[in-house]
XYZ file of C-alpha atoms in Angstrom:
733
model
C -33.251 47.587 -57.747
C -35.464 45.154 -59.676
C -32.535 44.381 -61.952
C -30.335 43.689 -58.961
C -32.931 41.354 -57.515
C -33.129 39.478 -60.790
C -29.354 39.128 -60.877
C -29.311 37.768 -57.323
C -32.114 35.349 -58.130
C -30.230 34.105 -61.169
C -27.054 33.694 -59.113
C -29.004 31.833 -56.459
C -30.530 29.542 -59.047
C -27.084 28.936 -60.510
C -25.751 28.165 -57.031
C -28.512 25.662 -56.372
C -27.891 24.009 -59.727
C -24.165 23.831 -58.981
C -24.805 22.314 -55.540
C -27.211 19.789 -57.007
C -24.661 18.979 -59.655
C -21.962 18.570 -57.059
C -24.225 16.339 -54.998
C -25.096 14.187 -58.040
C -21.431 14.028 -59.033
C -20.504 13.021 -55.485
C -23.024 10.194 -55.505
C -21.753 9.016 -58.907
C -18.079 9.255 -57.987
C -18.461 7.779 -54.515
C -21.000 5.005 -54.474
C -21.464 3.198 -51.121
C -19.143 0.372 -52.112
C -16.329 2.780 -52.944
C -16.871 4.800 -49.765
C -16.716 1.631 -47.686
C -13.483 0.621 -49.380
C -11.954 4.051 -48.751
C -13.041 3.965 -45.115
C -11.655 0.469 -44.711
C -8.330 1.525 -46.240
C -8.090 4.572 -43.952
C -8.948 2.536 -40.864
C -6.326 -0.074 -41.673
C -3.535 2.413 -42.424
C -4.242 5.069 -39.827
C -6.094 3.273 -37.031
C -4.870 -0.301 -37.554
C -8.465 -1.469 -37.215
C -11.251 -2.710 -39.429
C -14.354 -0.702 -40.233
C -17.575 -1.768 -41.856
C -21.094 -0.492 -42.554
C -23.947 -1.936 -44.524
C -24.854 1.219 -46.347
C -24.322 4.949 -46.742
C -26.725 7.396 -48.325
C -26.290 11.036 -49.247
C -28.921 13.655 -48.781
C -28.670 17.270 -49.821
C -25.784 18.325 -47.531
C -26.345 15.316 -45.336
C -25.338 11.712 -44.805
C -26.783 8.605 -43.181
C -24.601 5.669 -42.164
C -26.163 2.255 -41.576
C -24.818 -0.538 -39.319
C -21.457 1.115 -38.674
C -18.784 -0.799 -36.710
C -15.128 -0.231 -35.767
C -13.112 -3.234 -34.586
C -10.764 -3.595 -31.670
C -7.095 -3.216 -32.602
C -6.395 -5.585 -35.492
C -9.575 -7.125 -36.815
C -13.113 -7.902 -35.756
C -11.828 -11.279 -34.626
C -10.529 -9.349 -31.567
C -13.931 -7.791 -30.878
C -15.933 -4.672 -31.692
C -14.906 -1.340 -30.182
C -17.715 0.926 -31.481
C -20.901 0.126 -33.344
C -24.098 1.976 -34.277
C -27.303 0.966 -35.975
C -27.577 4.329 -37.658
C -25.829 7.702 -37.662
C -27.505 10.683 -39.326
C -26.389 14.256 -40.026
C -28.342 16.747 -42.148
C -27.565 20.418 -42.719
C -29.879 23.175 -43.904
C -28.570 24.710 -47.164
C -29.532 28.370 -47.256
C -28.296 29.454 -43.770
C -24.722 28.568 -44.849
C -24.741 31.639 -47.106
C -25.239 33.785 -43.999
C -22.389 32.112 -42.084
C -24.906 30.134 -40.083
C -24.847 26.404 -39.699
C -28.333 25.050 -39.243
C -28.614 21.345 -38.603
C -31.948 19.881 -39.255
C -31.024 16.570 -37.596
C -28.053 14.949 -35.878
C -28.738 11.559 -34.409
C -27.381 8.259 -33.228
C -29.394 5.076 -32.981
C -28.126 2.048 -31.076
C -24.609 3.341 -30.455
C -22.525 0.905 -28.403
C -19.019 1.622 -27.078
C -16.910 -1.035 -25.314
C -14.043 0.296 -23.200
C -11.552 -2.172 -21.745
C -8.678 -1.702 -19.300
C -6.344 -4.689 -19.427
C -4.304 -6.229 -16.610
C -1.355 -3.971 -17.495
C -3.476 -0.826 -17.132
C -3.724 -0.082 -20.864
C -7.018 0.986 -22.450
C -8.261 -0.459 -25.715
C -8.370 3.040 -27.232
C -4.828 4.062 -26.219
C -3.515 3.440 -29.745
C -6.143 5.802 -31.199
C -4.898 8.705 -29.078
C -1.555 8.638 -30.829
C -2.887 7.915 -34.310
C -0.885 9.584 -37.118
C -2.253 12.698 -38.717
C -3.783 13.927 -35.494
C -4.236 17.692 -35.590
C -2.853 19.637 -32.655
C -5.363 21.205 -30.322
C -6.018 24.878 -31.068
C -4.345 27.338 -28.768
C -6.251 29.974 -26.857
C -5.223 32.677 -29.338
C -6.337 30.565 -32.293
C -9.714 30.059 -30.676
C -10.089 33.750 -30.012
C -9.171 34.666 -33.586
C -11.470 32.126 -35.197
C -14.427 34.423 -34.956
C -16.575 32.016 -32.989
C -18.525 34.925 -31.618
C -19.691 35.743 -35.150
C -20.516 32.164 -35.976
C -24.038 30.860 -35.576
C -24.940 27.214 -35.088
C -28.484 25.947 -34.811
C -29.967 22.492 -34.776
C -33.595 21.692 -34.994
C -33.051 18.288 -33.400
C -30.157 16.449 -31.775
C -30.868 13.012 -30.426
C -29.451 9.699 -29.248
C -31.586 6.600 -28.885
C -30.867 3.385 -27.008
C -27.115 3.950 -26.748
C -24.841 1.979 -24.415
C -21.392 2.489 -22.933
C -19.640 -0.478 -21.270
C -16.459 -0.390 -19.191
C -14.516 -3.432 -17.940
C -11.453 -3.203 -15.687
C -9.430 -6.427 -15.649
C -7.095 -5.033 -12.982
C -9.734 -4.484 -10.297
C -12.390 -6.884 -11.574
C -14.885 -4.049 -11.838
C -17.600 -3.710 -14.483
C -19.525 -0.487 -15.074
C -21.959 0.650 -17.696
C -24.173 3.507 -18.793
C -27.000 2.007 -20.790
C -30.327 2.995 -22.311
C -28.943 6.449 -23.077
C -31.605 8.667 -24.596
C -30.867 12.298 -25.381
C -33.210 14.857 -26.878
C -32.205 18.475 -27.598
C -34.769 20.632 -29.379
C -34.027 23.946 -31.135
C -30.356 24.020 -30.223
C -28.980 27.565 -30.609
C -25.596 28.982 -29.664
C -27.179 32.336 -28.842
C -30.512 31.444 -27.262
C -31.735 29.179 -24.481
C -32.660 25.640 -25.478
C -34.092 22.607 -23.687
C -32.430 19.256 -23.184
C -33.604 15.956 -21.749
C -31.366 13.016 -20.907
C -32.032 9.623 -19.354
C -29.828 6.589 -18.769
C -29.146 3.743 -16.338
C -25.758 3.440 -14.703
C -24.694 0.066 -13.290
C -21.729 -1.200 -11.269
C -20.403 -4.607 -10.228
C -17.103 -5.675 -8.625
C -15.417 -8.983 -7.888
C -16.826 -9.048 -4.338
C -20.311 -9.388 -5.765
C -21.379 -5.846 -4.933
C -23.656 -4.556 -7.674
C -26.137 -1.768 -8.215
C -28.088 -0.212 -11.069
C -29.392 3.362 -10.845
C -31.715 4.980 -13.405
C -31.044 8.700 -13.947
C -33.111 11.351 -15.693
C -32.217 14.997 -16.299
C -34.242 17.933 -17.608
C -32.433 21.204 -18.107
C -32.314 24.460 -20.026
C -29.024 25.919 -21.260
C -27.918 29.224 -22.720
C -24.453 29.090 -24.318
C -24.437 32.869 -24.997
C -22.706 32.466 -28.349
C -19.935 30.444 -26.649
C -19.132 33.361 -24.362
C -18.641 31.098 -21.376
C -18.593 33.973 -18.904
C -22.195 34.708 -19.869
C -23.310 31.107 -20.345
C -25.677 29.574 -17.839
C -27.745 26.459 -17.224
C -30.863 25.751 -15.228
C -31.352 22.285 -13.796
C -35.091 21.815 -13.795
C -34.939 18.309 -12.430
C -32.337 15.611 -11.876
C -33.708 12.361 -10.500
C -31.849 9.230 -9.401
C -33.749 6.203 -8.157
C -32.603 2.968 -6.586
C -34.762 0.380 -4.825
C -37.161 2.997 -3.505
C -34.432 5.557 -2.729
C -34.940 8.759 -4.662
C -32.636 11.748 -5.045
C -34.050 14.900 -6.629
C -31.901 17.966 -7.375
C -32.768 21.340 -8.870
C -31.013 24.675 -9.216
C -28.631 26.327 -11.630
C -25.128 27.366 -12.631
C -23.783 30.426 -14.412
C -20.490 31.884 -15.657
C -18.776 28.725 -16.853
C -15.308 30.317 -16.678
C -15.786 30.893 -12.938
C -18.877 28.792 -12.199
C -21.385 29.857 -9.591
C -23.521 26.893 -8.547
C -26.667 26.882 -6.436
C -28.422 23.551 -5.949
C -31.134 22.227 -3.693
C -32.367 18.703 -3.293
C -34.172 16.022 -1.372
C -33.189 12.437 -0.615
C -36.045 10.143 0.340
C -36.760 6.466 0.890
C -33.435 5.616 2.546
C -33.865 2.419 4.563
C -32.095 -0.802 5.446
C -34.431 -2.675 3.106
C -33.540 -0.454 0.145
C -29.803 -0.859 0.808
C -29.897 -4.590 1.552
C -28.302 -5.646 -1.747
C -25.299 -3.310 -1.561
C -24.975 -3.235 2.247
C -26.291 -6.526 3.610
C -26.636 -7.024 7.348
C -27.621 -3.455 8.192
C -29.831 -2.974 11.248
C -33.433 -2.088 10.480
C -33.930 1.653 9.920
C -36.044 4.077 7.921
C -34.896 7.681 7.472
C -37.208 10.620 6.843
C -36.586 12.970 3.926
C -33.090 14.468 3.929
C -32.711 18.056 2.729
C -29.689 19.067 0.635
C -28.290 22.495 -0.149
C -25.157 23.465 -2.060
C -23.924 26.961 -2.849
C -20.412 27.345 -4.261
C -18.317 29.323 -6.691
C -15.140 28.207 -8.446
C -12.169 29.802 -10.172
C -11.143 27.321 -12.833
C -8.039 29.268 -13.821
C -6.789 29.148 -10.243
C -8.121 25.602 -9.677
C -9.897 26.708 -6.519
C -13.395 26.980 -5.138
C -15.234 28.670 -2.295
C -17.896 26.618 -0.615
C -20.415 29.156 0.592
C -22.600 26.500 2.134
C -23.118 22.760 1.943
C -25.942 21.703 4.223
C -27.515 18.357 5.035
C -30.625 18.435 7.240
C -32.589 15.604 8.807
C -35.517 16.780 10.920
C -34.061 19.077 13.579
C -30.573 17.714 12.984
C -28.223 19.333 10.499
C -24.626 19.498 9.304
C -23.432 22.651 7.560
C -19.980 23.178 5.991
C -18.302 26.324 4.619
C -14.786 27.040 3.437
C -12.257 27.028 0.616
C -10.568 24.316 -1.382
C -7.993 24.076 -4.175
C -6.813 21.267 -6.408
C -4.096 22.778 -8.586
C -1.121 21.409 -6.633
C 0.282 17.956 -6.131
C -2.515 17.248 -3.665
C -5.783 19.004 -2.810
C -5.882 21.616 -0.077
C -8.835 22.810 1.970
C -9.843 25.012 4.871
C -13.330 24.192 6.083
C -15.601 25.081 8.986
C -18.552 22.964 10.061
C -21.526 23.329 12.383
C -23.221 20.232 13.747
C -26.503 19.745 15.572
C -28.028 16.321 16.338
C -31.306 15.654 18.118
C -30.712 12.138 19.427
C -34.362 11.572 20.237
C -35.381 12.167 16.634
C -32.504 10.077 15.302
C -33.544 7.171 17.540
C -37.041 7.200 16.050
C -35.617 6.662 12.570
C -34.110 3.263 13.189
C -35.211 0.164 14.998
C -31.570 -0.460 15.884
C -31.543 2.589 18.173
C -35.064 2.131 19.517
C -33.899 0.271 22.612
C -31.100 2.663 23.523
C -33.295 5.334 25.107
C -31.493 8.108 23.247
C -32.338 11.693 24.104
C -30.813 15.142 24.354
C -28.759 17.094 21.866
C -25.215 17.093 20.554
C -23.887 20.262 18.952
C -20.482 21.380 17.842
C -18.290 23.606 15.733
C -15.263 22.302 13.886
C -12.482 23.537 11.625
C -10.452 21.313 9.307
C -7.492 21.856 7.013
C -5.287 19.626 4.892
C -2.390 20.025 7.354
C -0.932 17.208 9.450
C -1.522 14.592 6.773
C -5.195 15.593 6.486
C -5.732 14.951 10.209
C -5.897 18.595 11.268
C -9.364 18.862 12.794
C -10.192 21.177 15.701
C -13.403 21.983 17.484
C -15.703 21.626 20.445
C -18.527 19.122 20.923
C -21.213 19.993 23.496
C -23.381 17.359 25.163
C -26.694 18.710 26.451
C -28.712 16.425 28.767
C -27.901 13.271 26.844
C -29.487 9.988 27.779
C -28.445 6.586 26.481
C -29.148 3.056 27.654
C -27.439 -0.215 26.841
C -28.451 -3.522 28.346
C -28.705 -2.804 32.083
C -26.698 0.448 32.006
C -28.405 3.842 31.739
C -26.572 7.132 31.386
C -28.698 10.182 32.042
C -28.385 13.942 32.439
C -25.059 13.765 30.625
C -23.518 17.213 30.224
C -20.069 18.337 29.207
C -17.803 19.646 26.494
C -15.386 17.546 24.470
C -12.372 19.457 23.208
C -10.983 18.226 19.886
C -7.496 19.622 19.357
C -7.009 17.155 16.497
C -8.262 13.708 15.554
C -5.320 12.424 17.595
C -5.909 14.654 20.645
C -9.354 14.606 22.284
C -10.187 15.502 25.888
C -13.008 16.405 28.261
C -12.268 18.417 31.399
C -15.659 17.896 33.046
C -18.330 15.345 32.276
C -21.229 14.931 34.698
C -24.301 12.760 34.725
C -25.977 9.787 36.328
C -25.215 6.099 35.920
C -28.270 4.024 36.799
C -29.633 7.058 38.658
C -26.430 7.473 40.685
C -24.469 10.725 40.141
C -20.934 10.681 38.778
C -18.279 13.050 37.488
C -15.463 12.244 35.129
C -12.792 13.641 32.918
C -10.792 11.905 30.218
C -8.208 12.480 27.490
C -7.049 10.553 24.454
C -3.928 11.012 22.356
C -2.684 8.964 19.438
C 1.096 9.083 19.718
C 1.610 7.214 16.452
C 3.328 3.897 15.966
C 0.458 1.971 17.621
C 0.861 3.940 20.841
C -2.023 5.631 22.655
C -2.048 7.874 25.705
C -5.184 7.576 27.844
C -6.383 9.454 30.924
C -9.587 8.428 32.683
C -10.813 9.599 36.074
C -14.190 8.683 37.560
C -15.989 9.412 40.818
C -19.213 7.368 41.074
C -21.370 7.460 44.202
C -22.749 3.914 43.877
C -22.832 0.975 41.456
C -25.458 -1.753 41.432
C -25.805 -4.320 38.625
C -27.815 -7.518 38.548
C -25.614 -8.709 35.664
C -22.660 -7.417 33.694
C -23.585 -5.740 30.378
C -23.189 -7.817 27.236
C -20.052 -6.039 26.030
C -18.234 -6.909 29.292
C -18.939 -10.618 29.180
C -15.622 -12.334 28.489
C -16.057 -15.748 30.095
C -13.662 -17.487 27.731
C -11.069 -20.070 28.558
C -7.376 -19.302 28.729
C -6.821 -21.338 25.561
C -9.526 -19.402 23.701
C -8.067 -16.106 24.871
C -4.550 -17.111 23.823
C -5.820 -18.305 20.454
C -7.668 -15.042 19.897
C -4.570 -13.028 20.762
C -2.396 -15.170 18.491
C -4.861 -14.773 15.619
C -5.019 -10.993 15.923
C -3.645 -9.308 12.824
C -1.115 -6.504 12.873
C 1.229 -5.218 15.558
C 0.165 -4.937 19.185
C -1.279 -1.629 20.407
C 0.372 -0.090 23.476
C -1.307 2.216 25.984
C 0.024 4.775 28.396
C -2.713 4.800 31.044
C -3.326 7.173 33.913
C -6.434 6.572 35.959
C -8.085 7.298 39.284
C -11.404 5.564 39.854
C -13.419 5.926 43.029
C -16.724 4.131 43.538
C -18.990 4.026 46.576
C -20.930 0.911 47.567
C -20.742 -1.780 44.882
C -23.017 -4.757 44.315
C -22.401 -6.617 41.063
C -22.421 -10.310 40.108
C -19.927 -12.338 42.187
C -18.741 -9.255 44.118
C -19.802 -6.665 46.685
C -17.938 -3.966 48.609
C -18.657 -0.866 50.637
C -16.221 1.079 48.452
C -13.466 0.763 45.898
C -10.579 2.996 44.812
C -8.095 2.358 42.016
C -5.068 4.334 40.911
C -2.823 3.474 38.028
C 0.024 4.908 36.011
C 1.228 2.525 33.315
C 3.253 2.836 30.134
C 3.461 0.302 27.314
C 0.416 -1.556 28.647
C -1.113 -3.969 26.147
C -3.219 -7.080 25.813
C -0.200 -9.231 26.688
C 1.403 -6.763 29.152
C 4.829 -7.955 27.967
C 6.367 -4.459 27.868
C 4.390 -2.803 30.651
C 5.966 -0.414 33.138
C 4.474 1.548 36.022
C 2.330 1.025 39.074
C -1.261 0.048 39.958
C -2.827 0.088 43.419
C -6.319 -0.464 44.780
C -8.216 -0.491 48.063
C -11.390 -2.393 48.899
C -13.638 -1.718 51.843
C -15.618 -4.490 53.534
C -17.245 -6.912 51.124
C -17.121 -10.372 49.591
C -16.243 -12.266 46.411
C -18.790 -15.015 45.844
C -17.078 -16.590 42.802
C -13.527 -15.431 42.237
C -12.939 -17.108 38.848
C -16.146 -15.823 37.255
C -15.629 -12.330 38.657
C -12.027 -12.120 37.389
C -13.058 -13.318 33.928
C -15.483 -10.436 33.360
C -12.829 -8.050 32.029
C -9.111 -7.736 31.325
C -8.713 -5.154 34.101
C -10.354 -7.365 36.713
C -8.270 -10.312 35.553
C -5.015 -8.424 36.231
C -6.189 -6.928 39.557
C -7.403 -10.289 40.828
C -4.564 -12.337 39.309
C -2.514 -12.848 42.503
C -5.613 -13.812 44.485
C -6.800 -16.106 41.678
C -3.445 -17.910 41.589
C -3.362 -18.245 45.383
C -6.879 -19.640 45.402
C -6.013 -22.166 42.681
C -2.857 -23.387 44.458
C -4.371 -23.630 47.949
C -7.297 -25.575 46.493
C -4.828 -28.098 45.056
C -3.062 -28.287 48.457
C -6.333 -28.713 50.299
C -5.921 -25.557 52.375
C -8.878 -23.253 52.947
C -7.467 -19.801 53.643
C -10.906 -18.269 53.903
C -13.055 -20.691 55.905
C -16.722 -19.827 56.312
C -18.001 -18.837 59.739
C -21.522 -19.730 58.660
C -22.599 -22.561 56.337
C -24.336 -20.165 53.939
C -21.006 -18.393 53.344
C -19.161 -21.524 52.207
C -17.131 -20.819 49.049
C -17.187 -17.047 49.540
C -14.156 -14.876 50.207
C -15.399 -12.377 52.759
C -13.112 -9.524 53.714
C -13.033 -6.480 55.926
C -10.198 -4.940 53.939
C -8.529 -5.620 50.608
C -5.399 -3.932 49.296
C -3.123 -4.381 46.345
C -0.052 -2.647 44.978
C 1.658 -3.912 41.822
C 4.780 -2.556 40.162
C 5.548 -3.344 36.500
C 9.019 -3.344 34.943
C 9.340 -4.441 31.316
C 6.498 -6.921 31.640
C 7.506 -8.226 35.074
C 4.917 -7.566 37.789
C 6.222 -7.266 41.357
C 3.605 -7.692 44.056
C 4.531 -5.025 46.536
C 1.356 -5.702 48.472
C -1.616 -8.033 48.317
C -3.491 -8.049 51.589
C -6.888 -9.610 52.297
C -8.142 -9.366 55.868
C -11.345 -10.895 57.183
C -12.985 -11.957 60.395
C -11.585 -15.470 60.020
C -8.250 -15.059 58.248
C -5.484 -12.740 57.202
C -3.564 -13.254 53.955
C -0.588 -11.388 52.532
C 1.285 -12.147 49.323
C 4.449 -10.956 47.638
C 6.594 -12.016 44.706
C 6.710 -11.656 40.951
C 4.747 -12.617 37.829
C 6.573 -12.455 34.509
C 4.234 -11.807 31.549
C 7.024 -12.590 29.099
C 7.792 -16.075 30.410
C 4.530 -16.527 32.414
C 6.665 -17.823 35.302
C 5.561 -17.298 38.911
C 7.632 -16.732 42.030
C 5.256 -15.867 44.856
C 5.143 -16.214 48.622
C 1.896 -16.275 50.618
C 1.743 -15.741 54.377
C -1.700 -16.658 55.690
C -3.139 -16.996 59.144
C -6.473 -18.633 59.883
C -7.516 -16.585 62.892
C -9.605 -19.342 64.470
C -6.436 -21.345 65.124
C -3.878 -18.538 64.917
C -1.828 -20.848 62.707
C 0.416 -18.972 60.264
C 1.533 -20.845 57.162
C 3.802 -19.843 54.307
C 3.179 -21.232 50.808
C 5.568 -20.893 47.908
C 3.935 -20.621 44.478
C 5.795 -21.379 41.257
C 5.044 -22.797 37.856
C 3.283 -20.671 35.255
C 0.177 -18.534 35.148
C -1.753 -21.222 33.297
C -0.345 -24.048 35.440
C 0.623 -22.740 38.896
C 2.054 -25.052 41.539
C 2.594 -24.609 45.266
C 4.037 -26.195 48.375
C 4.397 -25.475 52.060
C 7.530 -23.522 52.883
C 8.518 -25.395 56.071
C 11.404 -23.165 57.078
C 9.488 -19.972 56.504
C 6.442 -21.353 58.318
C 8.617 -22.282 61.311
C 10.154 -18.840 61.247
C 6.726 -17.242 61.177
C 5.614 -19.371 64.126
C 8.743 -18.632 66.152
C 8.556 -14.956 65.373
C 4.900 -14.902 66.344
C 5.482 -16.705 69.603
C 8.478 -14.599 70.631
C 6.491 -11.470 69.915
C 3.381 -12.874 71.618
C 1.531 -12.740 68.317
C 0.578 -16.432 68.285
C -1.268 -17.019 71.578
C -3.754 -19.769 72.351
C -3.933 -23.167 70.704
C -1.663 -23.627 67.767
C -2.137 -27.286 67.035
C -3.050 -29.654 69.882
C -0.177 -30.104 72.363
C 1.641 -27.149 70.899
C -0.806 -24.933 72.742
C 0.252 -26.349 76.094
C 3.895 -25.805 75.257
C 3.168 -22.217 74.434
C 1.334 -21.702 77.711
C 4.248 -23.270 79.619
C 6.728 -21.003 77.920
C 4.692 -17.922 78.742
C 4.296 -18.950 82.383
C 7.995 -19.599 82.706
C 8.829 -16.299 81.152
C 6.963 -14.399 83.870
C 8.337 -16.395 86.815
C 10.278 -13.665 88.611
C 12.007 -16.186 90.896
C 13.829 -17.943 88.066
C 17.190 -16.929 86.765
C 16.971 -14.761 83.698
C 19.330 -17.051 81.765
C 17.230 -20.124 82.631
C 14.080 -18.302 81.621
C 15.594 -17.420 78.245
C 16.855 -20.950 77.618
C 13.550 -22.533 78.573
C 11.662 -20.015 76.444
C 13.715 -20.880 73.383
C 13.253 -24.602 73.972
C 9.544 -24.110 74.429
C 9.315 -21.967 71.298
C 11.072 -24.553 69.190
C 8.733 -27.164 70.598
C 5.735 -25.048 69.630
C 7.081 -24.539 66.096
C 7.812 -28.233 65.620
C 4.411 -29.176 66.940
C 2.691 -26.612 64.726
C 4.496 -27.760 61.589
C 3.650 -31.359 62.384
C 0.065 -30.327 62.886
C -0.018 -28.465 59.558
C 1.623 -31.408 57.850
C -0.987 -33.598 59.411
C -3.692 -31.381 57.929
C -2.227 -31.785 54.441
C -1.869 -35.543 54.918
C -5.351 -35.972 56.299
C -6.734 -34.046 53.330
C -4.825 -36.268 50.929
C -6.059 -39.448 52.671
C -9.576 -38.157 52.663
C -9.375 -37.495 48.957
C -7.929 -40.970 48.381
C -10.797 -42.530 50.307
C -13.274 -40.553 48.214
C -11.583 -41.820 45.077
């Protein structure tokens, strides 16, 4: 035994001497200058690049490279691709005899890599990927037969100091970097757990000016299980990202790297509008409390699929939780997910100053399912509103309860929604469908007991001129959106700016409705109980709906003002300028953008007005007829309205006015004074018509003569009114 030991010692000594001799020979045969020349020759022939370093030194089974640099394609005149202040690798000698590789040190100091994507989409390292002499990747069988399981690799220290990676994309104008990279791995072992620490700063900037820099630090422990990936595992002790006071901390672990099982927890804190001001300027003021994160998933890498056991985000008493399956092995990813949602609106409102004035309260909860079907729009579920409250400007919704049925993102409905609007109870139901091709189908029904507003809410204020509205419509980008609208709105007593009524009811069924109404078809009707319009133009300008409903009356008012005719005279001085009515009705039919006024009727204590005709939204041309009677004089007049919606014109229809007068007289519908002497003629005709002693033929002839006289007198009187108004205006001028 002693002899054997001596023999082994001698052999070992001989081996050391041989290794030392080989090392000395290597240093003699390959001085730094020769090595640099060889490297330069290889780089030029194989990589078509230049390489340089200031020095190379050999240690016993080790090498240190100083000031290494590899040029961009061609020469250094084109730039530097990779550079390093120092690269070091040292192996331990004796463990090699036992088929173990022990590295005393592997390190990089000041490594810098510059990656560029040009305007054609080519990377500055693309030529290196196809460099000649490249060895093919080992197959799975070759890896299995290489005996990796019997191989042992240890490293006392692996490090990287002050390394930088820069990326520039000339196509998108984006710059990104990972800088200040510091890596420290102590006691690396393929078969035992080892610790690792990594820190770096990642930065981003694009051509819009958006930029951000985020420091990252990671502390972990890994066990590679002799490269048996099924047994390998890693523990994330701490991963921290910080940005402007925002801090994300994650911890957890992963195991079985062939079919990874991941369990992570985390916390996101410091999220506020101030912290995000640089990347998201203009945000409303808010401060969020700590956000809890939870992720539990397992993947099958061979099948390119994963099961999401739970992904949960919690914020106070609010939370979103998602479970399901996903796969990415096909031409596009697939998924089947289920989600549970719960939001406490009161707590959410306390987090942001933006929501502080909205009086939010109550809860929203829901369950949803989503798949990749229907072009990734296949989402189904139910959203439950539980005693919601919300306020905006002078509107307050309270005690809001109902369920919203989501059949898909393009099909949403609510069969029953109840609550209070400004303390007045209401019920509603609605439906929304996206039919595609910029077409929407809308259903909205509302029954509100009472509506009182001292002013219209801010979002409804649209007091813009016709020119401004036309300019805004002309400047709108993209194709027009068309709506199929079905609605039934019933409101009790109403008192809002410029308008009051004891009740209002609206029904509509329109297709192809739009901002311009140029393709609209269908029917709209409304009924108004007793009330008044104090300023017609301002009231009609408050919304697009009101503008269309009031359009005939607005046009009539504009034309009669030009003609100097007051169809709605005030009984009392304080009512001057108001349109008071006991009944208001309207019925409009739309055919390919042409609106036919089947009925517009305004009745009051002092006048009665009816209108008919057409308005063409394609040409904006008007063809309307107004029959109005001022009840104080019982004088019916007929006005024809033409021109365009922006520039209407009108004139007295003499023939129609005469016909109306004659018809009224013959039917005893125009009694009393018509205009001056015409009243006497009327009385004479009536007296003659009841004189039993006269011949029936004479009575008829005299009645006709008298009627014509009344009509002529009335028309002259009306003409006189127009003329007197014109003269009065001339005198004022």
